[in-house]
Amino acid sequence: MTIIRPARAGDADALPDIEQSAGLAFRAFSELAWLADGDNVSAERHRELIAEGTCWVAADDKNRPVGFLSAGIEGDALHIWELDVRLDRQGSGIGSALLERAIKDARRRGLAAVTLTTFRDVAWNAPFYRKFGFRILEGAEVDDRLSGLLSSEVEHGMPLDRRCAMKLDLG
């Protein structure tokens, strides 16, 4: 059994390992396999997001995190930085439950939208988010903040033609 709960400072040290495990799924794509060995968000950064109240974990029956969603409030939007589930727990609805919790929280806060950047063509990326009502932003719909994030990702080796910004309007 898995429960979704707000992350606690004590969870932060486990989150980089979950991100690392989740990233192993990219080994299925030769051109993206390098992501499996990429840098992970630091425990210190996770502690900052936890302190903001914008991070949730999926915990197992021993209250150990097996997945997480880290986000931040950016203007009138909740921006999802990471959504990761341990590789051996993927496909069991944990990611969906984390995303639903974050959307519910964004609504509770009165935010206008939930945003993120992701891969257009990886099944557990844009196609996954579309199921929840997110849409890919094109052209002028991509504001300066999201454009800057996409540019930064390209600087770190992400292929621009495969990346996109997505938004779920909450209004």
C-alpha positions as protocol buffer text, in pm:
chain_id: "A"
residue {
  index: 1
  type: MET
  ca { x: 0 y: 0 z: 0 }
}
residue {
  index: 2
  type: THR
  ca { x: 122 y: 348 z: -85 }
}
residue {
  index: 3
  type: ILE
  ca { x: 14 y: 675 z: 73 }
}
residue {
  index: 4
  type: ILE
  ca { x: 65 y: 1023 z: -68 }
}
residue {
  index: 5
  type: ARG
  ca { x: 168 y: 1278 z: 191 }
}
residue {
  index: 6
  type: PRO
  ca { x: 353 y: 1608 z: 214 }
}
residue {
  index: 7
  type: ALA
  ca { x: 727 y: 1551 z: 210 }
}
residue {
  index: 8
  type: ARG
  ca { x: 917 y: 1604 z: 533 }
}
residue {
  index: 9
  type: ALA
  ca { x: 1270 y: 1735 z: 576 }
}
residue {
  index: 10
  type: GLY
  ca { x: 1378 y: 1384 z: 673 }
}
residue {
  index: 11
  type: ASP
  ca { x: 1266 y: 1253 z: 332 }
}
residue {
  index: 12
  type: ALA
  ca { x: 1506 y: 1478 z: 139 }
}
residue {
  index: 13
  type: ASP
  ca { x: 1804 y: 1242 z: 151 }
}
residue {
  index: 14
  type: ALA
  ca { x: 1603 y: 961 z: -13 }
}
residue {
  index: 15
  type: LEU
  ca { x: 1476 y: 1168 z: -308 }
}
residue {
  index: 16
  type: PRO
  ca { x: 1795 y: 1182 z: -520 }
}
residue {
  index: 17
  type: ASP
  ca { x: 1811 y: 800 z: -510 }
}
residue {
  index: 18
  type: ILE
  ca { x: 1449 y: 778 z: -627 }
}
residue {
  index: 19
  type: GLU
  ca { x: 1528 y: 1019 z: -912 }
}
residue {
  index: 20
  type: GLN
  ca { x: 1831 y: 807 z: -1005 }
}
residue {
  index: 21
  type: SER
  ca { x: 1622 y: 489 z: -1007 }
}
residue {
  index: 22
  type: ALA
  ca { x: 1346 y: 652 z: -1215 }
}
residue {
  index: 23
  type: GLY
  ca { x: 1602 y: 781 z: -1463 }
}
residue {
  index: 24
  type: LEU
  ca { x: 1711 y: 427 z: -1546 }
}
residue {
  index: 25
  type: ALA
  ca { x: 1400 y: 402 z: -1764 }
}
residue {
  index: 26
  type: PHE
  ca { x: 1574 y: 632 z: -2014 }
}
residue {
  index: 27
  type: ARG
  ca { x: 1816 y: 351 z: -2097 }
}
residue {
  index: 28
  type: ALA
  ca { x: 1539 y: 222 z: -2326 }
}
residue {
  index: 29
  type: PHE
  ca { x: 1621 y: 511 z: -2564 }
}
residue {
  index: 30
  type: SER
  ca { x: 1975 y: 501 z: -2699 }
}
residue {
  index: 31
  type: GLU
  ca { x: 1982 y: 875 z: -2767 }
}
residue {
  index: 32
  type: LEU
  ca { x: 1857 y: 955 z: -2414 }
}
residue {
  index: 33
  type: ALA
  ca { x: 2039 y: 681 z: -2220 }
}
residue {
  index: 34
  type: TRP
  ca { x: 2286 y: 937 z: -2086 }
}
residue {
  index: 35
  type: LEU
  ca { x: 2005 y: 1073 z: -1867 }
}
residue {
  index: 36
  type: ALA
  ca { x: 2019 y: 755 z: -1661 }
}
residue {
  index: 37
  type: ASP
  ca { x: 2358 y: 868 z: -1535 }
}
residue {
  index: 38
  type: GLY
  ca { x: 2288 y: 1240 z: -1518 }
}
residue {
  index: 39
  type: ASP
  ca { x: 2297 y: 1469 z: -1220 }
}
residue {
  index: 40
  type: ASN
  ca { x: 2010 y: 1453 z: -976 }
}
residue {
  index: 41
  type: VAL
  ca { x: 1848 y: 1729 z: -775 }
}
residue {
  index: 42
  type: SER
  ca { x: 2039 y: 1765 z: -449 }
}
residue {
  index: 43
  type: ALA
  ca { x: 1892 y: 1675 z: -112 }
}
residue {
  index: 44
  type: GLU
  ca { x: 1954 y: 2038 z: -13 }
}
residue {
  index: 45
  type: ARG
  ca { x: 1734 y: 2166 z: -299 }
}
residue {
  index: 46
  type: HIS
  ca { x: 1468 y: 1912 z: -204 }
}
residue {
  index: 47
  type: ARG
  ca { x: 1476 y: 2046 z: 153 }
}
residue {
  index: 48
  type: GLU
  ca { x: 1410 y: 2398 z: 16 }
}
residue {
  index: 49
  type: LEU
  ca { x: 1106 y: 2278 z: -182 }
}
residue {
  index: 50
  type: ILE
  ca { x: 983 y: 2075 z: 114 }
}
residue {
  index: 51
  type: ALA
  ca { x: 1005 y: 2387 z: 331 }
}
residue {
  index: 52
  type: GLU
  ca { x: 788 y: 2571 z: 74 }
}
residue {
  index: 53
  type: GLY
  ca { x: 521 y: 2302 z: 109 }
}
residue {
  index: 54
  type: THR
  ca { x: 535 y: 2211 z: -260 }
}
residue {
  index: 55
  type: CYS
  ca { x: 676 y: 1860 z: -243 }
}
residue {
  index: 56
  type: TRP
  ca { x: 489 y: 1535 z: -189 }
}
residue {
  index: 57
  type: VAL
  ca { x: 605 y: 1178 z: -148 }
}
residue {
  index: 58
  type: ALA
  ca { x: 450 y: 840 z: -209 }
}
residue {
  index: 59
  type: ALA
  ca { x: 545 y: 633 z: 94 }
}
residue {
  index: 60
  type: ASP
  ca { x: 537 y: 255 z: 127 }
}
residue {
  index: 61
  type: ASP
  ca { x: 389 y: 61 z: 419 }
}
residue {
  index: 62
  type: LYS
  ca { x: 704 y: 138 z: 623 }
}
residue {
  index: 63
  type: ASN
  ca { x: 667 y: 511 z: 546 }
}
residue {
  index: 64
  type: ARG
  ca { x: 970 y: 510 z: 314 }
}
residue {
  index: 65
  type: PRO
  ca { x: 945 y: 730 z: 3 }
}
residue {
  index: 66
  type: VAL
  ca { x: 917 y: 537 z: -324 }
}
residue {
  index: 67
  type: GLY
  ca { x: 818 y: 834 z: -540 }
}
residue {
  index: 68
  type: PHE
  ca { x: 794 y: 1211 z: -519 }
}
residue {
  index: 69
  type: LEU
  ca { x: 674 y: 1524 z: -690 }
}
residue {
  index: 70
  type: SER
  ca { x: 871 y: 1844 z: -632 }
}
residue {
  index: 71
  type: ALA
  ca { x: 725 y: 2173 z: -742 }
}
residue {
  index: 72
  type: GLY
  ca { x: 748 y: 2543 z: -674 }
}
residue {
  index: 73
  type: ILE
  ca { x: 514 y: 2837 z: -696 }
}
residue {
  index: 74
  type: GLU
  ca { x: 613 y: 3053 z: -990 }
}
residue {
  index: 75
  type: GLY
  ca { x: 387 y: 3357 z: -1018 }
}
residue {
  index: 76
  type: ASP
  ca { x: 30 y: 3226 z: -1050 }
}
residue {
  index: 77
  type: ALA
  ca { x: 137 y: 2870 z: -1134 }
}
residue {
  index: 78
  type: LEU
  ca { x: 256 y: 2561 z: -957 }
}
residue {
  index: 79
  type: HIS
  ca { x: 557 y: 2450 z: -1161 }
}
residue {
  index: 80
  type: ILE
  ca { x: 649 y: 2084 z: -1144 }
}
residue {
  index: 81
  type: TRP
  ca { x: 1026 y: 2040 z: -1129 }
}
residue {
  index: 82
  type: GLU
  ca { x: 1038 y: 1662 z: -1087 }
}
residue {
  index: 83
  type: LEU
  ca { x: 798 y: 1371 z: -1076 }
}
residue {
  index: 84
  type: ASP
  ca { x: 980 y: 1045 z: -1013 }
}
residue {
  index: 85
  type: VAL
  ca { x: 887 y: 695 z: -905 }
}
residue {
  index: 86
  type: ARG
  ca { x: 1138 y: 419 z: -832 }
}
residue {
  index: 87
  type: LEU
  ca { x: 1182 y: 205 z: -1142 }
}
residue {
  index: 88
  type: ASP
  ca { x: 1053 y: -108 z: -968 }
}
residue {
  index: 89
  type: ARG
  ca { x: 732 y: 74 z: -863 }
}
residue {
  index: 90
  type: GLN
  ca { x: 651 y: 242 z: -1197 }
}
residue {
  index: 91
  type: GLY
  ca { x: 326 y: 156 z: -1368 }
}
residue {
  index: 92
  type: SER
  ca { x: 133 y: 111 z: -1045 }
}
residue {
  index: 93
  type: GLY
  ca { x: -46 y: 449 z: -1036 }
}
residue {
  index: 94
  type: ILE
  ca { x: 194 y: 622 z: -798 }
}
residue {
  index: 95
  type: GLY
  ca { x: 287 y: 895 z: -1048 }
}
residue {
  index: 96
  type: SER
  ca { x: -81 y: 961 z: -1120 }
}
residue {
  index: 97
  type: ALA
  ca { x: -160 y: 985 z: -749 }
}
residue {
  index: 98
  type: LEU
  ca { x: 126 y: 1230 z: -691 }
}
residue {
  index: 99
  type: LEU
  ca { x: 17 y: 1445 z: -985 }
}
residue {
  index: 100
  type: GLU
  ca { x: -346 y: 1448 z: -871 }
}
residue {
  index: 101
  type: ARG
  ca { x: -234 y: 1559 z: -523 }
}
residue {
  index: 102
  type: ALA
  ca { x: -26 y: 1845 z: -666 }
}
residue {
  index: 103
  type: ILE
  ca { x: -313 y: 1962 z: -890 }
}
residue {
  index: 104
  type: LYS
  ca { x: -551 y: 1951 z: -594 }
}
residue {
  index: 105
  type: ASP
  ca { x: -308 y: 2159 z: -390 }
}
residue {
  index: 106
  type: ALA
  ca { x: -267 y: 2413 z: -671 }
}
residue {
  index: 107
  type: ARG
  ca { x: -646 y: 2452 z: -685 }
}
residue {
  index: 108
  type: ARG
  ca { x: -662 y: 2490 z: -307 }
}
residue {
  index: 109
  type: ARG
  ca { x: -404 y: 2768 z: -326 }
}
residue {
  index: 110
  type: GLY
  ca { x: -610 y: 2946 z: -593 }
}
residue {
  index: 111
  type: LEU
  ca { x: -337 y: 2920 z: -856 }
}
residue {
  index: 112
  type: ALA
  ca { x: -429 y: 2967 z: -1220 }
}
residue {
  index: 113
  type: ALA
  ca { x: -227 y: 2681 z: -1367 }
}
residue {
  index: 114
  type: VAL
  ca { x: 18 y: 2395 z: -1328 }
}
residue {
  index: 115
  type: THR
  ca { x: 319 y: 2401 z: -1562 }
}
residue {
  index: 116
  type: LEU
  ca { x: 617 y: 2184 z: -1645 }
}
residue {
  index: 117
  type: THR
  ca { x: 872 y: 2105 z: -1913 }
}
residue {
  index: 118
  type: THR
  ca { x: 913 y: 1752 z: -2044 }
}
residue {
  index: 119
  type: PHE
  ca { x: 979 y: 1528 z: -2342 }
}
residue {
  index: 120
  type: ARG
  ca { x: 717 y: 1541 z: -2617 }
}
residue {
  index: 121
  type: ASP
  ca { x: 750 y: 1179 z: -2724 }
}
residue {
  index: 122
  type: VAL
  ca { x: 842 y: 973 z: -2416 }
}
residue {
  index: 123
  type: ALA
  ca { x: 535 y: 778 z: -2299 }
}
residue {
  index: 124
  type: TRP
  ca { x: 570 y: 870 z: -1933 }
}
residue {
  index: 125
  type: ASN
  ca { x: 621 y: 1238 z: -2018 }
}
residue {
  index: 126
  type: ALA
  ca { x: 392 y: 1452 z: -2241 }
}
residue {
  index: 127
  type: PRO
  ca { x: 152 y: 1168 z: -2328 }
}
residue {
  index: 128
  type: PHE
  ca { x: 114 y: 1093 z: -1954 }
}
residue {
  index: 129
  type: TYR
  ca { x: 40 y: 1456 z: -1866 }
}
residue {
  index: 130
  type: ARG
  ca { x: -211 y: 1490 z: -2150 }
}
residue {
  index: 131
  type: LYS
  ca { x: -429 y: 1233 z: -1974 }
}
residue {
  index: 132
  type: PHE
  ca { x: -470 y: 1488 z: -1693 }
}
residue {
  index: 133
  type: GLY
  ca { x: -564 y: 1776 z: -1921 }
}
residue {
  index: 134
  type: PHE
  ca { x: -221 y: 1933 z: -1973 }
}
residue {
  index: 135
  type: ARG
  ca { x: -159 y: 2076 z: -2318 }
}
residue {
  index: 136
  type: ILE
  ca { x: 163 y: 2144 z: -2504 }
}
residue {
  index: 137
  type: LEU
  ca { x: 229 y: 2514 z: -2540 }
}
residue {
  index: 138
  type: GLU
  ca { x: 337 y: 2632 z: -2883 }
}
residue {
  index: 139
  type: GLY
  ca { x: 493 y: 2954 z: -3009 }
}
residue {
  index: 140
  type: ALA
  ca { x: 383 y: 3268 z: -2824 }
}
residue {
  index: 141
  type: GLU
  ca { x: 203 y: 3056 z: -2561 }
}
residue {
  index: 142
  type: VAL
  ca { x: 546 y: 2972 z: -2414 }
}
residue {
  index: 143
  type: ASP
  ca { x: 608 y: 3262 z: -2176 }
}
residue {
  index: 144
  type: ASP
  ca { x: 953 y: 3398 z: -2087 }
}
residue {
  index: 145
  type: ARG
  ca { x: 984 y: 3182 z: -1775 }
}
residue {
  index: 146
  type: LEU
  ca { x: 914 y: 2855 z: -1956 }
}
residue {
  index: 147
  type: SER
  ca { x: 1121 y: 2961 z: -2258 }
}
residue {
  index: 148
  type: GLY
  ca { x: 1413 y: 3027 z: -2024 }
}
residue {
  index: 149
  type: LEU
  ca { x: 1374 y: 2684 z: -1865 }
}
residue {
  index: 150
  type: LEU
  ca { x: 1372 y: 2515 z: -2206 }
}
residue {
  index: 151
  type: SER
  ca { x: 1682 y: 2710 z: -2311 }
}
residue {
  index: 152
  type: SER
  ca { x: 1860 y: 2607 z: -1992 }
}
residue {
  index: 153
  type: GLU
  ca { x: 1772 y: 2243 z: -2058 }
}
residue {
  index: 154
  type: VAL
  ca { x: 1921 y: 2269 z: -2408 }
}
residue {
  index: 155
  type: GLU
  ca { x: 2240 y: 2413 z: -2258 }
}
residue {
  index: 156
  type: HIS
  ca { x: 2256 y: 2100 z: -2041 }
}
residue {
  index: 157
  type: GLY
  ca { x: 2231 y: 1868 z: -2341 }
}
residue {
  index: 158
  type: MET
  ca { x: 1857 y: 1816 z: -2386 }
}
residue {
  index: 159
  type: PRO
  ca { x: 1742 y: 1796 z: -2749 }
}
residue {
  index: 160
  type: LEU
  ca { x: 1524 y: 2104 z: -2809 }
}
residue {
  index: 161
  type: ASP
  ca { x: 1311 y: 1936 z: -3076 }
}
residue {
  index: 162
  type: ARG
  ca { x: 1203 y: 1671 z: -2822 }
}
residue {
  index: 163
  type: ARG
  ca { x: 1131 y: 1907 z: -2530 }
}
residue {
  index: 164
  type: CYS
  ca { x: 816 y: 2105 z: -2465 }
}
residue {
  index: 165
  type: ALA
  ca { x: 643 y: 2319 z: -2206 }
}
residue {
  index: 166
  type: MET
  ca { x: 302 y: 2207 z: -2086 }
}
residue {
  index: 167
  type: LYS
  ca { x: 25 y: 2375 z: -1893 }
}
residue {
  index: 168
  type: LEU
  ca { x: -291 y: 2272 z: -1714 }
}
residue {
  index: 169
  type: ASP
  ca { x: -529 y: 2568 z: -1679 }
}
residue {
  index: 170
  type: LEU
  ca { x: -713 y: 2558 z: -1347 }
}
residue {
  index: 171
  type: GLY
  ca { x: -953 y: 2848 z: -1409 }
}
